[in-house]
Amino acid sequence: LWVAQDLDEPGGYAPVLLQGGLEMPDRDYDLSAGPRMLEIRGKYKAHIASMLKLAGLAEPEKRAARILDLETKIAKAHASREDTEDVKKGNNHWPKAELAKRAPGLDWDAFLGAAQLDKQPVFVVWQPQAVTGIAALVKSEPLEAWKDFLAFHALEHHAAFLPKALVEEVFAFHGKTLNGTPEERERWKRAVEQTDFALGEVVGKLYVERYFPKEEKARAVEMVKNIVAA
């Protein structure tokens, strides 16, 4: 979900539903037959199995194959990068009631209720083919595959706070294999970054109180007024 200025009504904002579900950067990583992509996919499957094994889940290789198969099907439903950048194809306003009709398979009432969006009347569906396709996969694919998929994604997204072996495994794939980064940043730097992310606004207020006098704020406001007027 992304909240942005409504292109049809620029005076307000709209919730935008976007395609998702892939850990690798783009659908081509899951679908391309090029040798480099085939190599990365092999390493990705091994990475999935390693993460599940480190988390203590049984049959990690079998689960990894099931997860990769599901992600490949999700990738096939995804819109291309070219279509995603085309505003005419992306600016689709769907009333909430239309979601279940146009993208059957997902329990939209439960989904939006859990996200506290059940009272939102209209959504901008930026990649309609992906939303429709992934909703259909929710119905057609085995529940166990989705459980494995969600377990793996939870591990990936929270790896920074998990034991060292999981941190190193995530960096080995995402850092070295995908991005060519030779080594992970020092732990203290990552800790400071996470603290700043969690407390940045709170610390920012204290910083302003101490180092940003009221007269400087007034001067900045006046400057902005002059720029707007110009």
GROMACS .gro file of N, CA, C and O in nm, residues 147-229:
model
  332
  147LYS      N    1   0.174  -2.055   0.378
  147LYS     CA    2   0.231  -2.051   0.514
  147LYS      C    3   0.384  -2.047   0.507
  147LYS      O    4   0.449  -1.970   0.578
  148ASP      N    5   0.441  -2.132   0.421
  148ASP     CA    6   0.587  -2.133   0.404
  148ASP      C    7   0.635  -1.999   0.350
  148ASP      O    8   0.735  -1.943   0.397
  149PHE      N    9   0.564  -1.948   0.251
  149PHE     CA   10   0.598  -1.820   0.188
  149PHE      C   11   0.600  -1.708   0.293
  149PHE      O   12   0.695  -1.628   0.300
  150LEU      N   13   0.495  -1.701   0.375
  150LEU     CA   14   0.485  -1.595   0.475
  150LEU      C   15   0.589  -1.611   0.586
  150LEU      O   16   0.642  -1.512   0.637
  151ALA      N   17   0.619  -1.736   0.622
  151ALA     CA   18   0.722  -1.761   0.724
  151ALA      C   19   0.858  -1.712   0.674
  151ALA      O   20   0.932  -1.644   0.747
  152PHE      N   21   0.890  -1.744   0.549
  152PHE     CA   22   1.018  -1.702   0.493
  152PHE      C   23   1.027  -1.550   0.484
  152PHE      O   24   1.128  -1.489   0.520
  153HIS      N   25   0.920  -1.486   0.436
  153HIS     CA   26   0.922  -1.340   0.423
  153HIS      C   27   0.932  -1.272   0.560
  153HIS      O   28   0.996  -1.168   0.572
  154ALA      N   29   0.871  -1.332   0.661
  154ALA     CA   30   0.884  -1.275   0.797
  154ALA      C   31   1.030  -1.282   0.843
  154ALA      O   32   1.082  -1.187   0.903
  155LEU      N   33   1.096  -1.393   0.815
  155LEU     CA   34   1.237  -1.407   0.851
  155LEU      C   35   1.322  -1.304   0.777
  155LEU      O   36   1.411  -1.241   0.836
  156GLU      N   37   1.297  -1.288   0.648
  156GLU     CA   38   1.373  -1.192   0.567
  156GLU      C   39   1.357  -1.050   0.620
  156GLU      O   40   1.454  -0.976   0.636
  157HIS      N   41   1.234  -1.011   0.649
  157HIS     CA   42   1.205  -0.873   0.685
  157HIS      C   43   1.253  -0.837   0.825
  157HIS      O   44   1.276  -0.720   0.855
  158HIS      N   45   1.269  -0.938   0.912
  158HIS     CA   46   1.311  -0.911   1.049
  158HIS      C   47   1.451  -0.965   1.079
  158HIS      O   48   1.492  -0.972   1.195
  159ALA      N   49   1.524  -1.001   0.975
  159ALA     CA   50   1.655  -1.064   0.993
  159ALA      C   51   1.752  -0.978   1.073
  159ALA      O   52   1.835  -1.030   1.147
  160ALA      N   53   1.742  -0.846   1.059
  160ALA     CA   54   1.835  -0.756   1.127
  160ALA      C   55   1.829  -0.771   1.279
  160ALA      O   56   1.924  -0.737   1.349
  161PHE      N   57   1.718  -0.825   1.330
  161PHE     CA   58   1.700  -0.837   1.475
  161PHE      C   59   1.710  -0.982   1.522
  161PHE      O   60   1.681  -1.012   1.637
  162LEU      N   61   1.748  -1.071   1.433
  162LEU     CA   62   1.756  -1.214   1.464
  162LEU      C   63   1.903  -1.253   1.487
  162LEU      O   64   1.993  -1.171   1.468
  163PRO      N   65   1.929  -1.378   1.529
  163PRO     CA   66   2.067  -1.420   1.556
  163PRO      C   67   2.163  -1.396   1.439
  163PRO      O   68   2.123  -1.388   1.322
  164LYS      N   69   2.290  -1.387   1.471
  164LYS     CA   70   2.395  -1.349   1.378
  164LYS      C   71   2.396  -1.434   1.250
  164LYS      O   72   2.418  -1.382   1.140
  165ALA      N   73   2.370  -1.564   1.264
  165ALA     CA   74   2.376  -1.653   1.147
  165ALA      C   75   2.273  -1.611   1.041
  165ALA      O   76   2.301  -1.617   0.920
  166LEU      N   77   2.155  -1.568   1.085
  166LEU     CA   78   2.052  -1.523   0.991
  166LEU      C   79   2.090  -1.390   0.927
  166LEU      O   80   2.067  -1.368   0.808
  167VAL      N   81   2.148  -1.301   1.006
  167VAL     CA   82   2.194  -1.172   0.954
  167VAL      C   83   2.297  -1.196   0.844
  167VAL      O   84   2.291  -1.135   0.736
  168GLU      N   85   2.392  -1.285   0.871
  168GLU     CA   86   2.499  -1.312   0.774
  168GLU      C   87   2.445  -1.379   0.648
  168GLU      O   88   2.491  -1.351   0.538
  169GLU      N   89   2.345  -1.466   0.663
  169GLU     CA   90   2.288  -1.534   0.547
  169GLU      C   91   2.214  -1.435   0.458
  169GLU      O   92   2.225  -1.439   0.335
  170VAL      N   93   2.138  -1.344   0.517
  170VAL     CA   94   2.067  -1.242   0.438
  170VAL      C   95   2.167  -1.153   0.364
  170VAL      O   96   2.149  -1.122   0.246
  171PHE      N   97   2.273  -1.112   0.432
  171PHE     CA   98   2.372  -1.027   0.366
  171PHE      C   99   2.444  -1.102   0.254
  171PHE      O  100   2.472  -1.044   0.148
  172ALA      N  101   2.472  -1.230   0.275
  172ALA     CA  102   2.542  -1.309   0.173
  172ALA      C  103   2.465  -1.309   0.042
  172ALA      O  104   2.524  -1.300  -0.066
  173PHE      N  105   2.331  -1.317   0.051
  173PHE     CA  106   2.252  -1.317  -0.072
  173PHE      C  107   2.223  -1.176  -0.121
  173PHE      O  108   2.257  -1.139  -0.234
  174HIS      N  109   2.157  -1.095  -0.037
  174HIS     CA  110   2.114  -0.962  -0.082
  174HIS      C  111   2.231  -0.866  -0.100
  174HIS      O  112   2.230  -0.784  -0.192
  175GLY      N  113   2.328  -0.875  -0.010
  175GLY     CA  114   2.443  -0.785  -0.019
  175GLY      C  115   2.543  -0.827  -0.125
  175GLY      O  116   2.572  -0.752  -0.219
  176LYS      N  117   2.595  -0.951  -0.113
  176LYS     CA  118   2.702  -0.995  -0.203
  176LYS      C  119   2.648  -1.040  -0.339
  176LYS      O  120   2.690  -0.991  -0.444
  177THR      N  121   2.552  -1.135  -0.339
  177THR     CA  122   2.505  -1.191  -0.466
  177THR      C  123   2.432  -1.088  -0.551
  177THR      O  124   2.458  -1.075  -0.670
  178LEU      N  125   2.337  -1.018  -0.491
  178LEU     CA  126   2.255  -0.924  -0.570
  178LEU      C  127   2.324  -0.790  -0.595
  178LEU      O  128   2.311  -0.733  -0.703
  179ASN      N  129   2.394  -0.739  -0.496
  179ASN     CA  130   2.447  -0.603  -0.507
  179ASN      C  131   2.599  -0.594  -0.515
  179ASN      O  132   2.653  -0.484  -0.536
  180GLY      N  133   2.668  -0.706  -0.497
  180GLY     CA  134   2.813  -0.705  -0.508
  180GLY      C  135   2.884  -0.632  -0.396
  180GLY      O  136   2.999  -0.590  -0.410
  181THR      N  137   2.816  -0.615  -0.281
  181THR     CA  138   2.878  -0.549  -0.166
  181THR      C  139   2.972  -0.648  -0.097
  181THR      O  140   2.929  -0.756  -0.056
  182PRO      N  141   3.100  -0.615  -0.083
  182PRO     CA  142   3.196  -0.714  -0.032
  182PRO      C  143   3.179  -0.752   0.115
  182PRO      O  144   3.200  -0.867   0.153
  183GLU      N  145   3.140  -0.656   0.198
  183GLU     CA  146   3.125  -0.690   0.340
  183GLU      C  147   3.019  -0.604   0.407
  183GLU      O  148   2.990  -0.493   0.362
  184GLU      N  149   2.962  -0.659   0.513
  184GLU     CA  150   2.856  -0.591   0.588
  184GLU      C  151   2.914  -0.475   0.667
  184GLU      O  152   3.029  -0.480   0.712
  185ARG      N  153   2.835  -0.369   0.684
  185ARG     CA  154   2.879  -0.257   0.769
  185ARG      C  155   2.890  -0.303   0.913
  185ARG      O  156   2.825  -0.398   0.956
  186GLU      N  157   2.970  -0.231   0.991
  186GLU     CA  158   2.987  -0.266   1.131
  186GLU      C  159   2.852  -0.266   1.203
  186GLU      O  160   2.764  -0.189   1.171
  187ARG      N  161   2.842  -0.353   1.302
  187ARG     CA  162   2.715  -0.370   1.374
  187ARG      C  163   2.670  -0.240   1.441
  187ARG      O  164   2.551  -0.208   1.442
  188TRP      N  165   2.766  -0.164   1.497
  188TRP     CA  166   2.727  -0.042   1.568
  188TRP      C  167   2.665   0.060   1.472
  188TRP      O  168   2.573   0.133   1.509
  189LYS      N  169   2.714   0.065   1.348
  189LYS     CA  170   2.658   0.158   1.251
  189LYS      C  171   2.515   0.118   1.215
  189LYS      O  172   2.427   0.204   1.201
  190ARG      N  173   2.492  -0.012   1.201
  190ARG     CA  174   2.356  -0.059   1.172
  190ARG      C  175   2.263  -0.031   1.289
  190ARG      O  176   2.146   0.003   1.272
  191ALA      N  177   2.318  -0.044   1.411
  191ALA     CA  178   2.236  -0.018   1.530
  191ALA      C  179   2.197   0.130   1.539
  191ALA      O  180   2.083   0.163   1.571
  192VAL      N  181   2.292   0.218   1.509
  192VAL     CA  182   2.264   0.362   1.511
  192VAL      C  183   2.158   0.395   1.406
  192VAL      O  184   2.065   0.474   1.431
  193GLU      N  185   2.170   0.335   1.288
  193GLU     CA  186   2.074   0.359   1.181
  193GLU      C  187   1.933   0.316   1.222
  193GLU      O  188   1.835   0.389   1.200
  194GLN      N  189   1.921   0.199   1.284
  194GLN     CA  190   1.790   0.151   1.328
  194GLN      C  191   1.733   0.241   1.438
  194GLN      O  192   1.613   0.270   1.440
  195THR      N  193   1.820   0.286   1.529
  195THR     CA  194   1.775   0.375   1.636
  195THR      C  195   1.726   0.508   1.578
  195THR      O  196   1.622   0.561   1.619
  196ASP      N  197   1.801   0.561   1.483
  196ASP     CA  198   1.762   0.687   1.418
  196ASP      C  199   1.629   0.671   1.345
  196ASP      O  200   1.543   0.759   1.350
  197PHE      N  201   1.610   0.554   1.279
  197PHE     CA  202   1.485   0.528   1.208
  197PHE      C  203   1.368   0.525   1.305
  197PHE      O  204   1.261   0.577   1.278
  198ALA      N  205   1.389   0.463   1.422
  198ALA     CA  206   1.281   0.447   1.520
  198ALA      C  207   1.254   0.575   1.598
  198ALA      O  208   1.140   0.604   1.634
  199LEU      N  209   1.359   0.654   1.625
  199LEU     CA  210   1.345   0.770   1.715
  199LEU      C  211   1.378   0.903   1.648
  199LEU      O  212   1.387   1.005   1.715
  200GLY      N  213   1.396   0.901   1.516
  200GLY     CA  214   1.441   1.021   1.447
  200GLY      C  215   1.358   1.144   1.473
  200GLY      O  216   1.410   1.253   1.502
  201GLU      N  217   1.225   1.131   1.465
  201GLU     CA  218   1.138   1.246   1.484
  201GLU      C  219   1.145   1.298   1.628
  201GLU      O  220   1.143   1.419   1.653
  202VAL      N  221   1.153   1.206   1.723
  202VAL     CA  222   1.158   1.245   1.865
  202VAL      C  223   1.289   1.319   1.894
  202VAL      O  224   1.290   1.425   1.957
  203VAL      N  225   1.401   1.261   1.847
  203VAL     CA  226   1.531   1.325   1.867
  203VAL      C  227   1.536   1.458   1.790
  203VAL      O  228   1.594   1.556   1.837
  204GLY      N  229   1.471   1.460   1.673
  204GLY     CA  230   1.468   1.582   1.592
  204GLY      C  231   1.406   1.699   1.667
  204GLY      O  232   1.455   1.812   1.659
  205LYS      N  233   1.300   1.672   1.741
  205LYS     CA  234   1.235   1.779   1.818
  205LYS      C  235   1.328   1.834   1.926
  205LYS      O  236   1.336   1.954   1.948
  206LEU      N  237   1.400   1.743   1.992
  206LEU     CA  238   1.495   1.787   2.094
  206LEU      C  239   1.609   1.868   2.031
  206LEU      O  240   1.654   1.969   2.087
  207TYR      N  241   1.653   1.824   1.914
  207TYR     CA  242   1.760   1.895   1.843
  207TYR      C  243   1.716   2.037   1.806
  207TYR      O  244   1.790   2.134   1.824
  208VAL      N  245   1.592   2.049   1.754
  208VAL     CA  246   1.539   2.180   1.715
  208VAL      C  247   1.530   2.272   1.836
  208VAL      O  248   1.567   2.390   1.830
  209GLU      N  249   1.482   2.218   1.948
  209GLU     CA  250   1.469   2.300   2.069
  209GLU      C  251   1.604   2.355   2.114
  209GLU      O  252   1.614   2.468   2.162
  210ARG      N  253   1.709   2.274   2.095
  210ARG     CA  254   1.840   2.313   2.145
  210ARG      C  255   1.919   2.397   2.045
  210ARG      O  256   1.992   2.490   2.084
  211TYR      N  257   1.908   2.367   1.916
  211TYR     CA  258   1.998   2.427   1.818
  211TYR      C  259   1.931   2.511   1.710
  211TYR      O  260   1.999   2.562   1.622
  212PHE      N  261   1.800   2.524   1.712
  212PHE     CA  262   1.731   2.599   1.607
  212PHE      C  263   1.647   2.707   1.669
  212PHE      O  264   1.529   2.686   1.701
  213PRO      N  265   1.704   2.827   1.689
  213PRO     CA  266   1.632   2.937   1.757
  213PRO      C  267   1.505   2.976   1.681
  213PRO      O  268   1.494   2.960   1.560
  214LYS      N  269   1.409   3.031   1.756
  214LYS     CA  270   1.281   3.072   1.697
  214LYS      C  271   1.299   3.176   1.588
  214LYS      O  272   1.227   3.176   1.488
  215GLU      N  273   1.396   3.266   1.607
  215GLU     CA  274   1.417   3.369   1.505
  215GLU      C  275   1.467   3.308   1.373
  215GLU      O  276   1.437   3.358   1.265
  216GLU      N  277   1.542   3.198   1.383
  216GLU     CA  278   1.589   3.131   1.261
  216GLU      C  279   1.472   3.063   1.190
  216GLU      O  280   1.465   3.063   1.067
  217LYS      N  281   1.380   3.007   1.268
  217LYS     CA  282   1.261   2.948   1.207
  217LYS      C  283   1.179   3.054   1.135
  217LYS      O  284   1.132   3.033   1.023
  218ALA      N  285   1.163   3.169   1.201
  218ALA     CA  286   1.087   3.279   1.139
  218ALA      C  287   1.153   3.324   1.009
  218ALA      O  288   1.086   3.353   0.909
  219ARG      N  289   1.286   3.327   1.009
  219ARG     CA  290   1.360   3.366   0.888
  219ARG      C  291   1.340   3.264   0.776
  219ARG      O  292   1.323   3.299   0.659
  220ALA      N  293   1.338   3.137   0.813
  220ALA     CA  294   1.318   3.030   0.714
  220ALA      C  295   1.176   3.037   0.655
  220ALA      O  296   1.157   3.021   0.535
  221VAL      N  297   1.078   3.063   0.742
  221VAL     CA  298   0.939   3.074   0.696
  221VAL      C  299   0.924   3.191   0.600
  221VAL      O  300   0.858   3.181   0.496
  222GLU      N  301   0.988   3.301   0.633
  222GLU     CA  302   0.982   3.419   0.546
  222GLU      C  303   1.047   3.390   0.411
  222GLU      O  304   0.998   3.432   0.306
  223MET      N  305   1.157   3.317   0.414
  223MET     CA  306   1.226   3.280   0.291
  223MET      C  307   1.135   3.196   0.200
  223MET      O  308   1.128   3.219   0.079
  224VAL      N  309   1.064   3.100   0.260
  224VAL     CA  310   0.974   3.015   0.184
  224VAL      C  311   0.860   3.099   0.124
  224VAL      O  312   0.823   3.079   0.008
  225LYS      N  313   0.808   3.190   0.200
  225LYS     CA  314   0.703   3.280   0.150
  225LYS      C  315   0.751   3.357   0.028
  225LYS      O  316   0.679   3.372  -0.072
  226ASN      N  317   0.874   3.404   0.033
  226ASN     CA  318   0.930   3.480  -0.079
  226ASN      C  319   0.946   3.390  -0.202
  226ASN      O  320   0.920   3.433  -0.315
  227ILE      N  321   0.988   3.268  -0.180
  227ILE     CA  322   1.005   3.174  -0.292
  227ILE      C  323   0.870   3.144  -0.357
  227ILE      O  324   0.856   3.144  -0.479
  228VAL      N  325   0.768   3.120  -0.273
  228VAL     CA  326   0.633   3.093  -0.325
  228VAL      C  327   0.582   3.212  -0.405
  228VAL      O  328   0.526   3.198  -0.513
  229ALA      N  329   0.604   3.332  -0.352
  229ALA     CA  330   0.557   3.454  -0.418
  229ALA      C  331   0.628   3.471  -0.553
  229ALA      O  332   0.567   3.508  -0.654
   0.00000   0.00000   0.00000
